[in-house]
Amino acid sequence: MIRINIGGTSKQIADLSALLKANPVKNPNPGDFEPDGSWYSMLAVGDALFAVEANHGELDMITTDGVVTRVADISDTQGHVVPTVMAYYGNFYVGELQTFQPDASAELLKITKAGLVSSFATGITTLPGSASDAAPRLSYLRRVSGRDLPAPCPR
């Protein structure tokens, strides 16, 4: 993780690849394993940053001093669900990309700051993007239905 200052200078504040290597999740997927991870989404909450890693399946907190702490090992209770997007309203709401399963197999997970993971909404087609507002309302972009595997877009 790199902090870029106003003047354009930068400084590495955390090595998330080293974190993954030193602290493996409980249920990695050997057939779809990326040693350095696939970091998808990051939010600022209070004085810390929170990042979700899709390949290993975890939510981590990074302080401005570069201290990294795992909030939740999502793989421990959910398996390889490919968490990709999140919003925060007192808890984290994390959407799954899933592993190109049939439609309506993804979930929206609720994760507390203490790391408790539970299902918040089910029957969703993969969630690759999210947004939130002050209302509070959560909005999630979902994958088009009708395809079980990735396919090129028609020209």
PDB file of C-alpha atoms in Angstrom:
ATOM      1  CA  MET A   1       0.000   0.000   0.000  1.00  0.00           C
ATOM      2  CA  ILE A   2       1.398   3.355  -1.022  1.00  0.00           C
ATOM      3  CA  ARG A   3       0.447   6.781   0.306  1.00  0.00           C
ATOM      4  CA  ILE A   4       0.708   9.560  -2.285  1.00  0.00           C
ATOM      5  CA  ASN A   5       1.169  12.996  -0.748  1.00  0.00           C
ATOM      6  CA  ILE A   6      -0.217  16.289  -2.090  1.00  0.00           C
ATOM      7  CA  GLY A   7       3.132  17.269  -3.643  1.00  0.00           C
ATOM      8  CA  GLY A   8       3.297  13.984  -5.561  1.00  0.00           C
ATOM      9  CA  THR A   9       5.819  12.240  -3.314  1.00  0.00           C
ATOM     10  CA  SER A  10       4.944   8.741  -2.185  1.00  0.00           C
ATOM     11  CA  LYS A  11       5.766   6.320   0.595  1.00  0.00           C
ATOM     12  CA  GLN A  12       5.027   2.627   1.044  1.00  0.00           C
ATOM     13  CA  ILE A  13       3.103   2.229   4.297  1.00  0.00           C
ATOM     14  CA  ALA A  14       2.248  -1.492   4.211  1.00  0.00           C
ATOM     15  CA  ASP A  15       3.300  -4.662   2.393  1.00  0.00           C
ATOM     16  CA  LEU A  16       0.053  -6.589   1.950  1.00  0.00           C
ATOM     17  CA  SER A  17       1.796  -9.393   0.031  1.00  0.00           C
ATOM     18  CA  ALA A  18       3.993 -10.070   3.063  1.00  0.00           C
ATOM     19  CA  LEU A  19       0.893 -10.100   5.267  1.00  0.00           C
ATOM     20  CA  LEU A  20      -0.738 -12.783   3.104  1.00  0.00           C
ATOM     21  CA  LYS A  21       2.379 -14.955   3.082  1.00  0.00           C
ATOM     22  CA  ALA A  22       2.900 -14.696   6.859  1.00  0.00           C
ATOM     23  CA  ASN A  23      -0.789 -15.119   7.785  1.00  0.00           C
ATOM     24  CA  PRO A  24      -2.563 -17.572   5.474  1.00  0.00           C
ATOM     25  CA  VAL A  25      -6.341 -17.828   5.603  1.00  0.00           C
ATOM     26  CA  LYS A  26      -7.955 -20.993   6.903  1.00  0.00           C
ATOM     27  CA  ASN A  27      -9.442 -22.202   3.595  1.00  0.00           C
ATOM     28  CA  PRO A  28      -7.405 -21.052   0.569  1.00  0.00           C
ATOM     29  CA  ASN A  29      -8.468 -22.416  -2.814  1.00  0.00           C
ATOM     30  CA  PRO A  30      -5.426 -24.229  -4.286  1.00  0.00           C
ATOM     31  CA  GLY A  31      -6.867 -24.246  -7.816  1.00  0.00           C
ATOM     32  CA  ASP A  32      -7.339 -20.462  -7.819  1.00  0.00           C
ATOM     33  CA  PHE A  33      -4.495 -19.241  -5.613  1.00  0.00           C
ATOM     34  CA  GLU A  34      -2.674 -15.934  -6.146  1.00  0.00           C
ATOM     35  CA  PRO A  35       0.221 -15.664  -3.622  1.00  0.00           C
ATOM     36  CA  ASP A  36       0.201 -11.838  -3.617  1.00  0.00           C
ATOM     37  CA  GLY A  37      -3.585 -11.651  -3.439  1.00  0.00           C
ATOM     38  CA  SER A  38      -6.163  -9.721  -5.420  1.00  0.00           C
ATOM     39  CA  TRP A  39      -7.042  -6.604  -3.464  1.00  0.00           C
ATOM     40  CA  TYR A  40     -10.379  -5.296  -4.722  1.00  0.00           C
ATOM     41  CA  SER A  41     -11.921  -2.621  -2.538  1.00  0.00           C
ATOM     42  CA  MET A  42     -10.774  -0.182   0.142  1.00  0.00           C
ATOM     43  CA  LEU A  43     -12.650   2.186   2.468  1.00  0.00           C
ATOM     44  CA  ALA A  44     -11.571   4.813   4.960  1.00  0.00           C
ATOM     45  CA  VAL A  45     -13.414   4.325   8.256  1.00  0.00           C
ATOM     46  CA  GLY A  46     -12.353   6.546  11.144  1.00  0.00           C
ATOM     47  CA  ASP A  47      -8.562   6.741  11.264  1.00  0.00           C
ATOM     48  CA  ALA A  48      -7.946   3.498   9.378  1.00  0.00           C
ATOM     49  CA  LEU A  49      -8.280   1.966   5.936  1.00  0.00           C
ATOM     50  CA  PHE A  50     -10.099  -1.321   5.400  1.00  0.00           C
ATOM     51  CA  ALA A  51      -9.334  -3.499   2.375  1.00  0.00           C
ATOM     52  CA  VAL A  52     -11.021  -6.645   1.089  1.00  0.00           C
ATOM     53  CA  GLU A  53      -8.917  -9.293  -0.619  1.00  0.00           C
ATOM     54  CA  ALA A  54     -10.850 -11.466  -3.080  1.00  0.00           C
ATOM     55  CA  ASN A  55      -8.549 -14.412  -3.785  1.00  0.00           C
ATOM     56  CA  HIS A  56      -7.719 -15.442  -0.222  1.00  0.00           C
ATOM     57  CA  GLY A  57     -11.009 -14.135   1.214  1.00  0.00           C
ATOM     58  CA  GLU A  58     -10.297 -11.652   3.978  1.00  0.00           C
ATOM     59  CA  LEU A  59     -11.004  -8.168   5.307  1.00  0.00           C
ATOM     60  CA  ASP A  60      -8.036  -6.277   6.772  1.00  0.00           C
ATOM     61  CA  MET A  61      -7.483  -3.003   8.617  1.00  0.00           C
ATOM     62  CA  ILE A  62      -4.467  -0.834   7.769  1.00  0.00           C
ATOM     63  CA  THR A  63      -3.522   2.081  10.018  1.00  0.00           C
ATOM     64  CA  THR A  64      -1.867   5.217   8.644  1.00  0.00           C
ATOM     65  CA  ASP A  65       1.327   3.931  10.328  1.00  0.00           C
ATOM     66  CA  GLY A  66       1.138   0.769   8.205  1.00  0.00           C
ATOM     67  CA  VAL A  67       0.054  -1.684  10.908  1.00  0.00           C
ATOM     68  CA  VAL A  68      -2.110  -4.354   9.273  1.00  0.00           C
ATOM     69  CA  THR A  69      -4.622  -6.419  11.241  1.00  0.00           C
ATOM     70  CA  ARG A  70      -6.979  -9.049   9.887  1.00  0.00           C
ATOM     71  CA  VAL A  71     -10.563  -8.175  10.761  1.00  0.00           C
ATOM     72  CA  ALA A  72     -12.138 -11.314   9.287  1.00  0.00           C
ATOM     73  CA  ASP A  73     -11.024 -14.500   7.570  1.00  0.00           C
ATOM     74  CA  ILE A  74     -14.063 -14.779   5.309  1.00  0.00           C
ATOM     75  CA  SER A  75     -12.792 -18.121   3.940  1.00  0.00           C
ATOM     76  CA  ASP A  76     -13.112 -19.648   7.416  1.00  0.00           C
ATOM     77  CA  THR A  77     -16.914 -19.606   7.416  1.00  0.00           C
ATOM     78  CA  GLN A  78     -17.801 -18.978   3.752  1.00  0.00           C
ATOM     79  CA  GLY A  79     -15.186 -20.871   1.734  1.00  0.00           C
ATOM     80  CA  HIS A  80     -13.894 -19.421  -1.555  1.00  0.00           C
ATOM     81  CA  VAL A  81     -16.658 -16.858  -2.249  1.00  0.00           C
ATOM     82  CA  VAL A  82     -14.421 -14.151  -3.807  1.00  0.00           C
ATOM     83  CA  PRO A  83     -15.363 -11.065  -1.733  1.00  0.00           C
ATOM     84  CA  THR A  84     -14.916  -8.001  -3.927  1.00  0.00           C
ATOM     85  CA  VAL A  85     -16.869  -4.927  -2.868  1.00  0.00           C
ATOM     86  CA  MET A  86     -17.916  -3.305   0.381  1.00  0.00           C
ATOM     87  CA  ALA A  87     -19.727  -0.453   2.040  1.00  0.00           C
ATOM     88  CA  TYR A  88     -19.738   0.610   5.684  1.00  0.00           C
ATOM     89  CA  TYR A  89     -22.680   1.619   7.915  1.00  0.00           C
ATOM     90  CA  GLY A  90     -21.622   0.653  11.446  1.00  0.00           C
ATOM     91  CA  ASN A  91     -20.742  -2.767   9.974  1.00  0.00           C
ATOM     92  CA  PHE A  92     -19.085  -3.765   6.721  1.00  0.00           C
ATOM     93  CA  TYR A  93     -21.346  -5.054   3.951  1.00  0.00           C
ATOM     94  CA  VAL A  94     -19.253  -7.156   1.593  1.00  0.00           C
ATOM     95  CA  GLY A  95     -20.468  -8.429  -1.777  1.00  0.00           C
ATOM     96  CA  GLU A  96     -19.248 -11.584  -3.461  1.00  0.00           C
ATOM     97  CA  LEU A  97     -18.159 -12.096  -7.026  1.00  0.00           C
ATOM     98  CA  GLN A  98     -18.457 -15.848  -6.426  1.00  0.00           C
ATOM     99  CA  THR A  99     -16.655 -18.321  -8.652  1.00  0.00           C
ATOM    100  CA  PHE A 100     -18.807 -18.017 -11.798  1.00  0.00           C
ATOM    101  CA  GLN A 101     -21.523 -20.181 -10.297  1.00  0.00           C
ATOM    102  CA  PRO A 102     -25.065 -20.170 -11.690  1.00  0.00           C
ATOM    103  CA  ASP A 103     -27.096 -17.016 -11.228  1.00  0.00           C
ATOM    104  CA  ALA A 104     -28.319 -16.034  -7.770  1.00  0.00           C
ATOM    105  CA  SER A 105     -25.558 -17.891  -5.899  1.00  0.00           C
ATOM    106  CA  ALA A 106     -23.795 -14.853  -4.401  1.00  0.00           C
ATOM    107  CA  GLU A 107     -24.499 -13.196  -1.066  1.00  0.00           C
ATOM    108  CA  LEU A 108     -24.085  -9.859   0.616  1.00  0.00           C
ATOM    109  CA  LEU A 109     -22.237 -10.491   3.879  1.00  0.00           C
ATOM    110  CA  LYS A 110     -22.372  -8.412   7.056  1.00  0.00           C
ATOM    111  CA  ILE A 111     -19.039  -8.236   8.906  1.00  0.00           C
ATOM    112  CA  THR A 112     -18.742  -6.534  12.287  1.00  0.00           C
ATOM    113  CA  LYS A 113     -15.601  -4.668  13.362  1.00  0.00           C
ATOM    114  CA  ALA A 114     -15.022  -7.635  15.699  1.00  0.00           C
ATOM    115  CA  GLY A 115     -14.835  -9.901  12.624  1.00  0.00           C
ATOM    116  CA  LEU A 116     -18.141 -11.758  12.916  1.00  0.00           C
ATOM    117  CA  VAL A 117     -19.344 -12.763   9.435  1.00  0.00           C
ATOM    118  CA  SER A 118     -23.018 -13.409   8.691  1.00  0.00           C
ATOM    119  CA  SER A 119     -25.314 -13.467   5.686  1.00  0.00           C
ATOM    120  CA  PHE A 120     -27.202 -10.209   5.084  1.00  0.00           C
ATOM    121  CA  ALA A 121     -28.845 -10.913   1.693  1.00  0.00           C
ATOM    122  CA  THR A 122     -28.909 -14.005  -0.517  1.00  0.00           C
ATOM    123  CA  GLY A 123     -30.020 -14.990  -3.996  1.00  0.00           C
ATOM    124  CA  ILE A 124     -27.876 -12.368  -5.740  1.00  0.00           C
ATOM    125  CA  THR A 125     -26.027 -12.593  -9.053  1.00  0.00           C
ATOM    126  CA  THR A 126     -22.320 -11.771  -8.631  1.00  0.00           C
ATOM    127  CA  LEU A 127     -21.483  -8.338  -7.156  1.00  0.00           C
ATOM    128  CA  PRO A 128     -18.539  -6.550  -8.839  1.00  0.00           C
ATOM    129  CA  GLY A 129     -19.212  -2.972  -7.620  1.00  0.00           C
ATOM    130  CA  SER A 130     -20.879  -0.976  -4.839  1.00  0.00           C
ATOM    131  CA  ALA A 131     -21.783   2.524  -3.697  1.00  0.00           C
ATOM    132  CA  SER A 132     -23.391   4.036  -0.623  1.00  0.00           C
ATOM    133  CA  ASP A 133     -24.982   7.327   0.355  1.00  0.00           C
ATOM    134  CA  ALA A 134     -25.917   9.226   3.513  1.00  0.00           C
ATOM    135  CA  ALA A 135     -29.541   7.940   3.563  1.00  0.00           C
ATOM    136  CA  PRO A 136     -28.169   5.180   4.387  1.00  0.00           C
ATOM    137  CA  ARG A 137     -28.701   3.084   1.271  1.00  0.00           C
ATOM    138  CA  LEU A 138     -26.475   0.431  -0.253  1.00  0.00           C
ATOM    139  CA  SER A 139     -26.362   0.056  -4.016  1.00  0.00           C
ATOM    140  CA  TYR A 140     -24.577  -2.824  -5.704  1.00  0.00           C
ATOM    141  CA  LEU A 141     -23.765  -3.451  -9.335  1.00  0.00           C
ATOM    142  CA  ARG A 142     -24.553  -7.021 -10.293  1.00  0.00           C
ATOM    143  CA  ARG A 143     -23.367  -9.191 -13.162  1.00  0.00           C
ATOM    144  CA  VAL A 144     -25.721  -9.734 -16.076  1.00  0.00           C
ATOM    145  CA  SER A 145     -27.713 -12.931 -15.678  1.00  0.00           C
ATOM    146  CA  GLY A 146     -27.798 -15.762 -18.154  1.00  0.00           C
ATOM    147  CA  ARG A 147     -24.113 -16.776 -18.238  1.00  0.00           C
ATOM    148  CA  ASP A 148     -22.453 -19.295 -15.980  1.00  0.00           C
ATOM    149  CA  LEU A 149     -18.871 -18.599 -17.098  1.00  0.00           C
ATOM    150  CA  PRO A 150     -16.991 -15.515 -18.276  1.00  0.00           C
ATOM    151  CA  ALA A 151     -17.492 -14.801 -21.957  1.00  0.00           C
ATOM    152  CA  PRO A 152     -16.369 -12.083 -24.346  1.00  0.00           C
ATOM    153  CA  CYS A 153     -18.760  -9.215 -24.944  1.00  0.00           C
ATOM    154  CA  PRO A 154     -20.417  -9.197 -28.384  1.00  0.00           C
ATOM    155  CA  ARG A 155     -19.010  -6.608 -30.795  1.00  0.00           C
TER     156      ARG A 155
END
